[in-house]
Short mmCIF file of C-alpha atoms (C1' of nucleotides) in Angstrom, two decimals:
data_model
loop_
_atom_site.label_atom_id
_atom_site.label_comp_id
_atom_site.label_asym_id
_atom_site.label_seq_id
_atom_site.Cartn_x
_atom_site.Cartn_y
_atom_site.Cartn_z
CA MET A 1 27.66 24.06 13.58
CA ALA A 2 29.52 20.92 12.61
CA ARG A 3 29.62 18.14 15.24
CA PRO A 4 28.62 18.36 18.55
CA SER A 5 30.04 17.08 21.56
CA GLN A 6 26.42 15.57 22.54
CA PRO A 7 24.89 13.81 19.29
CA LEU A 8 21.90 15.90 18.32
CA ILE A 9 19.98 12.98 16.76
CA SER A 10 19.35 9.59 18.09
CA VAL A 11 17.61 6.62 16.38
CA ASP A 12 15.12 6.47 18.92
CA ALA A 13 14.24 10.00 18.55
CA LEU A 14 14.09 9.60 14.93
CA VAL A 15 11.68 6.79 15.15
CA THR A 16 9.22 8.89 17.50
CA ALA A 17 9.12 11.82 15.63
CA ALA A 18 8.58 9.47 12.13
CA LEU A 19 5.70 7.87 14.30
CA GLU A 20 4.22 11.19 15.22
CA LEU A 21 4.28 12.40 11.75
CA ILE A 22 2.78 9.38 10.46
CA ASP A 23 -0.04 9.24 13.32
CA GLU A 24 -0.80 13.04 12.55
CA SER A 25 -0.65 13.35 8.68
CA GLY A 26 -0.87 9.28 7.49
CA ASP A 27 3.19 9.75 6.11
CA PHE A 28 6.22 11.37 6.79
CA SER A 29 9.32 12.63 4.70
CA LEU A 30 12.72 13.43 5.77
CA PRO A 31 12.31 17.28 5.34
CA ARG A 32 9.74 17.08 7.90
CA LEU A 33 11.38 14.76 9.91
CA ALA A 34 14.38 16.97 10.07
CA ARG A 35 12.63 20.28 10.91
CA ARG A 36 10.73 18.29 13.71
CA ILE A 37 13.76 17.37 15.50
CA GLY A 38 15.44 20.70 14.70
CA VAL A 39 18.34 19.06 12.52
CA SER A 40 19.36 19.47 8.93
CA GLN A 41 17.82 16.85 6.49
CA SER A 42 21.07 15.31 5.44
CA SER A 43 22.21 14.47 9.04
CA ILE A 44 19.82 12.01 9.36
CA TYR A 45 21.91 9.73 7.31
CA ASN A 46 24.79 9.73 9.97
CA HIS A 47 22.35 7.43 12.08
CA VAL A 48 20.21 5.64 9.48
CA SER A 49 20.33 4.47 5.61
CA GLY A 50 17.48 6.09 4.51
CA ARG A 51 13.65 6.11 4.48
CA GLU A 52 13.12 2.50 4.16
CA GLU A 53 15.06 1.54 7.35
CA ILE A 54 13.34 4.20 9.17
CA LEU A 55 10.11 2.67 8.41
CA GLU A 56 11.34 -0.70 9.14
CA LEU A 57 12.17 0.86 12.82
CA VAL A 58 8.53 2.26 12.83
CA ARG A 59 7.29 -1.36 12.28
CA GLY A 60 9.28 -2.34 14.97
CA ARG A 61 8.31 0.46 17.37
CA ILE A 62 4.85 -0.42 16.82
CA THR A 63 4.61 -4.43 17.41
CA ARG A 64 7.08 -4.13 20.49
CA SER A 65 5.49 -5.00 23.55
CA MET A 66 2.95 -7.51 21.95
CA PRO A 67 1.75 -9.73 24.74
CA LEU A 68 2.79 -13.59 24.23
CA PRO A 69 0.09 -16.21 24.57
CA PRO A 70 -0.19 -17.89 27.53
CA PRO A 71 1.95 -21.05 27.80
CA ALA A 72 -0.93 -23.51 27.94
CA ALA A 73 -2.90 -22.43 25.09
CA THR A 74 -4.15 -24.81 22.12
CA TRP A 75 -2.79 -24.08 18.59
CA ASP A 76 -5.89 -22.41 17.50
CA GLU A 77 -5.87 -20.20 20.84
CA VAL A 78 -2.28 -19.14 20.27
CA LEU A 79 -3.25 -18.05 16.71
CA ARG A 80 -6.41 -16.21 17.92
CA TYR A 81 -4.36 -14.68 20.79
CA GLU A 82 -1.33 -13.65 18.50
CA ILE A 83 -3.63 -12.31 15.84
CA ARG A 84 -5.35 -10.12 17.86
CA ALA A 85 -2.35 -8.76 19.52
CA TYR A 86 -0.81 -7.91 15.93
CA ARG A 87 -4.31 -6.12 15.16
CA ASP A 88 -4.40 -4.35 18.50
CA SER A 89 -0.86 -3.00 17.77
CA PHE A 90 -1.54 -1.51 14.36
CA ALA A 91 -4.87 -0.31 15.69
CA ARG A 92 -2.73 2.19 17.73
CA HIS A 93 -1.25 3.46 14.63
CA PRO A 94 -3.63 2.53 11.66
CA ARG A 95 -1.93 4.97 9.41
CA ALA A 96 1.16 3.39 9.26
CA ALA A 97 0.24 0.08 7.74
CA PRO A 98 -0.42 1.22 4.06
CA LEU A 99 3.27 2.49 4.48
CA LEU A 100 4.65 -1.10 5.52
CA VAL A 101 2.86 -3.16 2.84
CA MET A 102 5.11 -4.40 0.63
CA GLN A 103 8.49 -3.77 2.49
CA THR A 104 10.33 -6.93 3.37
CA VAL A 105 9.95 -7.56 7.14
CA ARG A 106 13.22 -7.35 8.77
CA ASP A 107 12.35 -6.30 12.19
CA ALA A 108 13.17 -9.30 14.52
CA ASP A 109 10.33 -9.07 16.98
CA VAL A 110 7.98 -9.31 13.72
CA ILE A 111 9.87 -12.18 12.60
CA ALA A 112 9.27 -13.94 15.99
CA PHE A 113 5.50 -13.47 15.77
CA TYR A 114 5.55 -14.97 12.46
CA GLU A 115 7.52 -18.02 13.59
CA ARG A 116 5.00 -18.20 16.69
CA LEU A 117 2.27 -18.55 13.90
CA SER A 118 4.39 -21.10 12.05
CA SER A 119 4.75 -23.31 15.06
CA ALA A 120 1.13 -23.21 15.99
CA LEU A 121 0.33 -24.22 12.58
CA GLU A 122 3.21 -27.09 12.82
CA GLU A 123 1.36 -28.40 15.88
CA ALA A 124 -2.16 -28.35 14.14
CA GLY A 125 -0.81 -30.79 11.81
CA PHE A 126 -0.03 -28.96 8.88
CA GLY A 127 3.21 -29.84 6.60
CA GLY A 128 5.54 -26.89 5.30
CA ALA A 129 3.98 -26.03 2.23
CA GLU A 130 0.36 -25.79 3.96
CA VAL A 131 2.18 -23.52 6.95
CA ALA A 132 3.09 -21.40 4.30
CA SER A 133 -0.31 -21.22 2.76
CA ALA A 134 -1.88 -20.45 5.96
CA LEU A 135 0.76 -17.99 6.81
CA ALA A 136 -0.20 -16.03 3.85
CA VAL A 137 -3.74 -16.29 4.50
CA ILE A 138 -3.45 -14.98 7.97
CA ASP A 139 -1.22 -12.34 6.93
CA SER A 140 -3.78 -11.07 4.16
CA PHE A 141 -6.12 -10.91 7.07
CA ALA A 142 -3.91 -9.47 9.68
CA ILE A 143 -2.69 -6.73 6.85
CA GLY A 144 -6.09 -6.10 5.48
CA ALA A 145 -7.71 -5.56 9.23
CA ALA A 146 -4.90 -3.15 9.71
CA LEU A 147 -5.68 -1.26 6.46
CA ASP A 148 -9.35 -1.42 7.08
CA LEU A 149 -8.47 0.75 10.00
CA ALA A 150 -6.96 3.36 8.06
CA ALA A 151 -9.27 3.14 5.36
CA PRO A 152 -10.88 6.15 3.81
CA GLY A 153 -14.48 6.80 5.39
CA ASN A 154 -16.05 4.90 2.18
CA VAL A 155 -14.22 2.26 1.17
CA TRP A 156 -16.62 2.30 -1.85
CA ALA A 157 -18.29 5.28 -3.48
CA VAL A 158 -21.60 3.78 -3.10
CA ASP A 159 -25.15 5.70 -3.45
CA PRO A 160 -26.71 5.29 0.04
CA GLY A 161 -30.30 5.13 -0.81
CA SER A 162 -30.09 2.95 -3.75
CA GLY A 163 -31.52 -0.24 -2.23
CA THR A 164 -28.77 -2.43 -3.48
CA ALA A 165 -27.26 -4.99 -1.24
CA LEU A 166 -23.88 -3.34 -1.00
CA ALA A 167 -25.75 -0.01 -0.02
CA ARG A 168 -27.74 -2.04 2.63
CA ALA A 169 -24.43 -3.69 4.19
CA VAL A 170 -22.51 -0.19 4.00
CA ASP A 171 -25.56 1.29 5.73
CA ASP A 172 -25.90 -1.41 8.55
CA ALA A 173 -22.24 -1.35 9.43
CA SER A 174 -22.17 2.48 9.98
CA ARG A 175 -24.29 2.23 12.69
CA LEU A 176 -21.92 0.20 14.43
CA ALA A 177 -20.10 1.50 17.47
CA ASP A 178 -16.76 -0.24 15.96
CA ARG A 179 -17.31 -1.21 12.48
CA ALA A 180 -13.63 -2.32 11.72
CA GLY A 181 -13.35 -4.34 15.34
CA THR A 182 -16.60 -6.20 14.45
CA ALA A 183 -15.60 -7.08 10.89
CA PHE A 184 -12.09 -8.15 12.36
CA GLU A 185 -13.79 -10.57 15.15
CA PHE A 186 -16.24 -11.97 12.65
CA GLY A 187 -13.37 -12.66 10.26
CA LEU A 188 -10.95 -13.74 12.67
CA GLU A 189 -13.53 -16.75 14.18
CA ILE A 190 -14.37 -17.55 10.25
CA LEU A 191 -10.61 -18.05 9.79
CA LEU A 192 -9.77 -20.25 12.93
CA ASP A 193 -13.00 -22.43 12.21
CA GLY A 194 -12.01 -22.88 8.50
CA LEU A 195 -8.24 -23.72 9.76
CA ARG A 196 -9.71 -26.05 12.23
CA ASN A 197 -11.68 -27.98 9.81
CA ARG A 198 -8.75 -28.37 7.28
CA ALA A 199 -6.52 -29.38 10.30
CA ALA A 200 -9.08 -32.15 10.90
CA ARG A 201 -9.11 -33.61 7.68
CA ILE A 202 -5.34 -34.42 7.53
CA MET B 1 2.35 23.63 -30.92
CA ALA B 2 -0.66 24.74 -29.46
CA ARG B 3 -4.09 22.89 -30.18
CA PRO B 4 -3.83 20.26 -32.80
CA SER B 5 -6.90 19.53 -35.06
CA GLN B 6 -6.84 15.84 -33.61
CA PRO B 7 -6.47 15.52 -29.76
CA LEU B 8 -2.86 14.02 -29.01
CA ILE B 9 -4.19 12.34 -26.25
CA SER B 10 -6.87 9.96 -25.42
CA VAL B 11 -7.86 8.60 -21.88
CA ASP B 12 -7.49 5.15 -23.28
CA ALA B 13 -4.04 5.71 -24.39
CA LEU B 14 -3.37 7.32 -21.09
CA VAL B 15 -4.48 4.23 -19.31
CA THR B 16 -2.58 1.89 -21.41
CA ALA B 17 0.56 3.82 -21.05
CA ALA B 18 -0.02 4.10 -17.38
CA LEU B 19 -0.53 0.10 -16.99
CA GLU B 20 2.48 -0.47 -19.19
CA LEU B 21 4.93 1.57 -16.65
CA ILE B 22 3.13 -0.07 -13.97
CA ASP B 23 3.90 -3.39 -15.26
CA GLU B 24 7.21 -2.56 -16.11
CA SER B 25 8.48 -0.59 -13.12
CA GLY B 26 5.98 -0.73 -10.46
CA ASP B 27 4.91 2.68 -10.49
CA PHE B 28 4.21 5.42 -12.92
CA SER B 29 5.03 9.11 -12.81
CA LEU B 30 3.08 11.93 -14.95
CA PRO B 31 6.43 13.07 -16.48
CA ARG B 32 7.31 9.36 -17.54
CA LEU B 33 3.75 9.01 -18.66
CA ALA B 34 3.94 12.30 -20.77
CA ARG B 35 7.27 11.10 -22.25
CA ARG B 36 5.89 7.79 -23.41
CA ILE B 37 2.93 9.66 -25.04
CA GLY B 38 4.99 11.92 -26.77
CA VAL B 39 3.35 14.96 -24.94
CA SER B 40 4.05 17.59 -22.54
CA GLN B 41 2.99 16.88 -18.88
CA SER B 42 0.83 19.64 -18.05
CA SER B 43 -1.60 18.68 -21.44
CA ILE B 44 -2.44 15.64 -19.39
CA TYR B 45 -4.65 17.76 -17.28
CA ASN B 46 -6.59 18.34 -19.97
CA HIS B 47 -8.11 14.92 -20.19
CA VAL B 48 -8.09 13.94 -16.41
CA SER B 49 -8.15 15.51 -13.03
CA GLY B 50 -4.74 14.10 -11.96
CA ARG B 51 -2.76 11.07 -11.07
CA GLU B 52 -5.69 9.60 -8.40
CA GLU B 53 -8.04 9.41 -11.47
CA ILE B 54 -5.46 7.71 -13.93
CA LEU B 55 -5.15 5.12 -10.99
CA GLU B 56 -8.87 4.75 -10.74
CA LEU B 57 -9.10 4.43 -14.49
CA VAL B 58 -6.18 1.81 -14.05
CA ARG B 59 -8.52 -0.23 -11.79
CA GLY B 60 -11.33 -0.13 -14.39
CA ARG B 61 -9.18 -1.27 -16.90
CA ILE B 62 -7.47 -4.27 -14.92
CA THR B 63 -11.01 -5.68 -13.51
CA ARG B 64 -12.66 -5.18 -16.90
CA SER B 65 -14.07 -8.32 -18.61
CA MET B 66 -14.20 -10.05 -15.33
CA PRO B 67 -16.29 -13.36 -16.27
CA LEU B 68 -19.75 -13.59 -14.53
CA PRO B 69 -20.63 -16.64 -12.48
CA PRO B 70 -23.00 -19.27 -14.09
CA PRO B 71 -26.63 -18.20 -13.20
CA ALA B 72 -27.62 -21.53 -11.44
CA ALA B 73 -24.81 -20.89 -9.24
CA THR B 74 -25.10 -21.92 -5.29
CA TRP B 75 -24.14 -18.66 -2.91
CA ASP B 76 -20.84 -20.08 -1.97
CA GLU B 77 -19.85 -20.88 -5.72
CA VAL B 78 -20.80 -17.62 -6.82
CA LEU B 79 -18.28 -16.34 -3.95
CA ARG B 80 -15.44 -18.95 -5.14
CA TYR B 81 -16.04 -17.92 -8.93
CA GLU B 82 -16.16 -14.09 -8.24
CA ILE B 83 -12.98 -14.08 -5.86
CA ARG B 84 -11.09 -16.14 -8.43
CA ALA B 85 -12.05 -13.86 -11.18
CA TYR B 86 -10.97 -10.87 -9.15
CA ARG B 87 -7.61 -12.33 -8.19
CA ASP B 88 -7.02 -13.76 -11.48
CA SER B 89 -7.45 -10.13 -13.14
CA PHE B 90 -4.82 -8.69 -10.93
CA ALA B 91 -2.54 -11.59 -11.56
CA ARG B 92 -2.14 -10.37 -14.91
CA HIS B 93 -0.95 -6.72 -13.41
CA PRO B 94 0.30 -7.82 -9.92
CA ARG B 95 2.17 -4.61 -9.56
CA ALA B 96 -0.78 -2.16 -9.72
CA ALA B 97 -2.13 -3.86 -6.54
CA PRO B 98 -0.03 -2.13 -3.98
CA LEU B 99 -0.94 1.32 -5.60
CA LEU B 100 -4.61 0.91 -5.48
CA VAL B 101 -4.75 -0.07 -2.15
CA MET B 102 -6.24 2.77 0.42
CA GLN B 103 -7.90 4.66 -2.72
CA THR B 104 -11.83 4.74 -2.74
CA VAL B 105 -13.43 2.41 -5.55
CA ARG B 106 -15.02 4.75 -7.56
CA ASP B 107 -15.10 2.23 -10.56
CA ALA B 108 -18.48 1.13 -11.79
CA ASP B 109 -17.36 -2.48 -12.67
CA VAL B 110 -15.71 -2.83 -9.25
CA ILE B 111 -18.66 -1.59 -7.50
CA ALA B 112 -20.56 -4.15 -9.33
CA PHE B 113 -18.35 -7.05 -8.19
CA TYR B 114 -18.77 -5.97 -4.61
CA GLU B 115 -22.56 -5.90 -5.31
CA ARG B 116 -22.45 -9.51 -6.55
CA LEU B 117 -20.60 -10.50 -3.59
CA SER B 118 -22.96 -8.78 -1.05
CA SER B 119 -26.16 -10.31 -2.92
CA ALA B 120 -24.59 -13.63 -2.57
CA LEU B 121 -23.80 -13.30 1.29
CA GLU B 122 -27.65 -12.03 1.57
CA GLU B 123 -28.78 -15.04 -0.08
CA ALA B 124 -26.60 -17.19 2.84
CA GLY B 125 -28.63 -15.79 5.21
CA PHE B 126 -26.26 -13.24 6.36
CA GLY B 127 -27.97 -9.73 8.14
CA GLY B 128 -26.58 -6.28 6.85
CA ALA B 129 -24.03 -5.65 9.28
CA GLU B 130 -22.59 -9.49 8.64
CA VAL B 131 -22.53 -8.81 5.31
CA ALA B 132 -20.41 -5.85 5.60
CA SER B 133 -18.14 -7.99 8.11
CA ALA B 134 -17.90 -10.76 5.58
CA LEU B 135 -17.36 -8.40 2.53
CA ALA B 136 -14.27 -7.11 4.74
CA VAL B 137 -13.01 -10.45 5.29
CA ILE B 138 -13.04 -11.36 1.69
CA ASP B 139 -11.74 -7.53 0.66
CA SER B 140 -8.71 -8.44 2.94
CA PHE B 141 -8.34 -11.95 1.41
CA ALA B 142 -8.43 -10.55 -2.40
CA ILE B 143 -6.37 -7.75 -1.60
CA GLY B 144 -3.70 -9.78 0.37
CA ALA B 145 -3.84 -12.26 -2.53
CA ALA B 146 -3.03 -9.41 -5.33
CA LEU B 147 -0.29 -8.00 -2.90
CA ASP B 148 1.20 -11.55 -2.68
CA LEU B 149 1.69 -11.71 -6.22
CA ALA B 150 3.43 -8.17 -6.27
CA ALA B 151 5.50 -9.12 -2.93
CA PRO B 152 9.07 -8.76 -2.82
CA GLY B 153 11.04 -12.47 -3.42
CA ASN B 154 11.17 -12.83 0.47
CA VAL B 155 8.37 -11.48 2.33
CA TRP B 156 10.62 -11.91 5.65
CA ALA B 157 14.32 -11.59 6.07
CA VAL B 158 14.63 -14.88 7.43
CA ASP B 159 17.61 -17.45 7.53
CA PRO B 160 16.86 -20.36 5.36
CA GLY B 161 18.90 -23.08 7.25
CA SER B 162 18.12 -21.88 10.55
CA GLY B 163 15.72 -24.59 11.55
CA THR B 164 12.74 -22.51 12.49
CA ALA B 165 9.15 -23.30 11.70
CA LEU B 166 9.03 -20.21 9.68
CA ALA B 167 12.25 -21.10 7.69
CA ARG B 168 11.00 -24.83 6.82
CA ALA B 169 7.67 -23.04 5.68
CA VAL B 170 9.58 -20.63 3.52
CA ASP B 171 11.53 -23.32 2.21
CA ASP B 172 9.00 -25.83 1.28
CA ALA B 173 6.63 -23.13 -0.24
CA SER B 174 9.74 -22.10 -2.39
CA ARG B 175 9.57 -25.59 -3.99
CA LEU B 176 6.27 -25.00 -5.16
CA ALA B 177 5.50 -24.32 -8.81
CA ASP B 178 3.23 -21.71 -8.30
CA ARG B 179 3.43 -20.44 -4.37
CA ALA B 180 1.03 -17.63 -4.64
CA GLY B 181 -1.74 -19.53 -6.44
CA THR B 182 -1.60 -22.62 -4.07
CA ALA B 183 -1.46 -20.01 -1.16
CA PHE B 184 -4.58 -18.54 -2.82
CA GLU B 185 -6.30 -21.87 -3.39
CA PHE B 186 -5.97 -22.81 -0.01
CA GLY B 187 -6.87 -19.68 1.81
CA LEU B 188 -10.49 -19.56 -0.48
CA GLU B 189 -11.35 -23.09 0.55
CA ILE B 190 -10.77 -22.09 4.28
CA LEU B 191 -12.76 -18.84 4.10
CA LEU B 192 -15.69 -20.58 2.24
CA ASP B 193 -15.59 -23.15 4.71
CA GLY B 194 -15.46 -20.67 7.68
CA LEU B 195 -18.53 -18.67 5.89
CA ARG B 196 -20.73 -21.94 5.28
CA ASN B 197 -20.10 -22.87 8.84
CA ARG B 198 -21.25 -19.53 10.06
CA ALA B 199 -24.25 -19.26 7.51
CA ALA B 200 -25.80 -22.63 8.97
CA ARG B 201 -25.62 -21.51 12.50
CA ILE B 202 -27.88 -18.44 11.73
"C1'" DA C 1 -10.51 22.79 -26.56
"C1'" DC C 2 -6.31 21.51 -26.16
"C1'" DC C 3 -1.25 21.70 -26.28
"C1'" DT C 4 3.30 24.01 -24.41
"C1'" DG C 5 6.86 25.66 -21.24
"C1'" DA C 6 7.54 27.74 -17.14
"C1'" DA C 7 6.90 27.86 -12.35
"C1'" DC C 8 5.77 26.34 -7.50
"C1'" DA C 9 6.48 23.57 -3.94
"C1'" DC C 10 7.56 19.41 -2.70
"C1'" DC C 11 10.54 14.62 -2.39
"C1'" DG C 12 14.97 11.09 -1.20
"C1'" DT C 13 19.88 10.91 -1.34
"C1'" DT C 14 24.88 12.18 -1.96
"C1'" DC C 15 28.79 14.96 -0.80
"C1'" DA C 16 32.24 18.41 0.10
"C1'" DA C 17 33.27 21.08 3.78
"C1'" DG C 18 33.74 22.07 8.48
"C1'" DT C 19 34.92 20.51 13.67
"C1'" DA D 1 31.90 10.89 14.45
"C1'" DC D 2 28.45 13.74 13.31
"C1'" DC D 3 26.57 18.20 11.51
"C1'" DT D 4 25.31 21.74 7.59
"C1'" DG D 5 24.24 23.61 3.21
"C1'" DA D 6 24.43 22.78 -1.94
"C1'" DA D 7 23.39 20.15 -5.50
"C1'" DC D 8 21.23 16.74 -8.15
"C1'" DA D 9 17.47 14.22 -10.12
"C1'" DC D 10 13.01 13.51 -9.33
"C1'" DC D 11 7.65 14.36 -8.15
"C1'" DG D 12 2.22 16.71 -8.81
"C1'" DT D 13 0.16 20.64 -9.88
"C1'" DT D 14 -1.22 25.39 -11.96
"C1'" DC D 15 -1.47 28.76 -15.08
"C1'" DA D 16 -0.36 32.26 -18.69
"C1'" DA D 17 0.34 32.05 -23.35
"C1'" DG D 18 -0.64 30.22 -27.73
"C1'" DT D 19 -3.77 28.45 -31.63
#
DNA sequence: ACCTGAACACCGTTCAAGT
DNA sequence: ACCTGAACACCGTTCAAGT
């Protein structure tokens, strides 16, 4: 074929196809991506530096259009709002979360999200290193909540009728309509409560 | 060669070699594993069902010999002790953490760890579904802390001198002797504080 | 029972050749 | 500038053939 007068690939189409593959199968590969767009594998490299950049663009797509907190919100309301919005974004594409863990965040919108968290934490009175610590905790929680959504049906290979505390917990939780959502809201309030307590002691 | 009178491979040696490869390079593959033991790639399947089982055995090896909390400890002391022991185990092999996320926990010792957490949470007065929620939060935090140890030098691609709250936090944290450890202890106390507050309201 | 080598169906990335 | 096909150096798993 050689060069067409109109490009066959756009970065946007690439990201859309990658996200579709991730939603369907939990992963994507360049051969399958190329097949879906109807193009040769190697031509992808004319638009993107490789797999890692595609993943980073997927991160951007997922978190795009996160709503901003209302301007009058207090620092803890800002945190609740932002963390929930972040988690909601990943709830729409849970299987993307595991792929994005351990990759440096480059997407400007996601950086802006962490910047808003940092500002709220400074407003709470936390000093620089504490802001970083709090950020790490929030990040763990947010990533964990996203991973939780993509988790295998049973996180633990535990015997249902074994009468242990873990079996009881797993069993009771399985009867909830939205197990992961319930756990997220429970954890969010605990986290905010702990942060408020700590801020009050500064 | 065919079958030797003494087996060339033991599961223990397999796990040791896999963990060495992970510590050195952040990952392992069956070809490299076989090369390290001096054996053919396919013979590994005589001892183990595949890559996933090896990873689960690595999880067991890492968390083996986690110390038990003192018998007289209160429920929150138990949680602090256990979560710290879990995190310390992964601190010795940080690069293993990303590989174990999203894989069902089958190792009996790790199941026992979560059982001890569940018991402590029941003792605190939490009901079944709440125990599961608290467990999910603790799990997120513990996994996040382990991932944090393996994280790339910069989690966020942020401009150092940009004067933003995020840049300040990253900068201040980079001056700490043990950034990840500081964040872990900060988060652990916040988490326990939040759980205590919640338990008191039951 | 336990090893080997060959085979299979995958990966991500590079590069010369085309227009 | 943008596409193609071939090539390279990897993966995990299976299986017939050996002793």
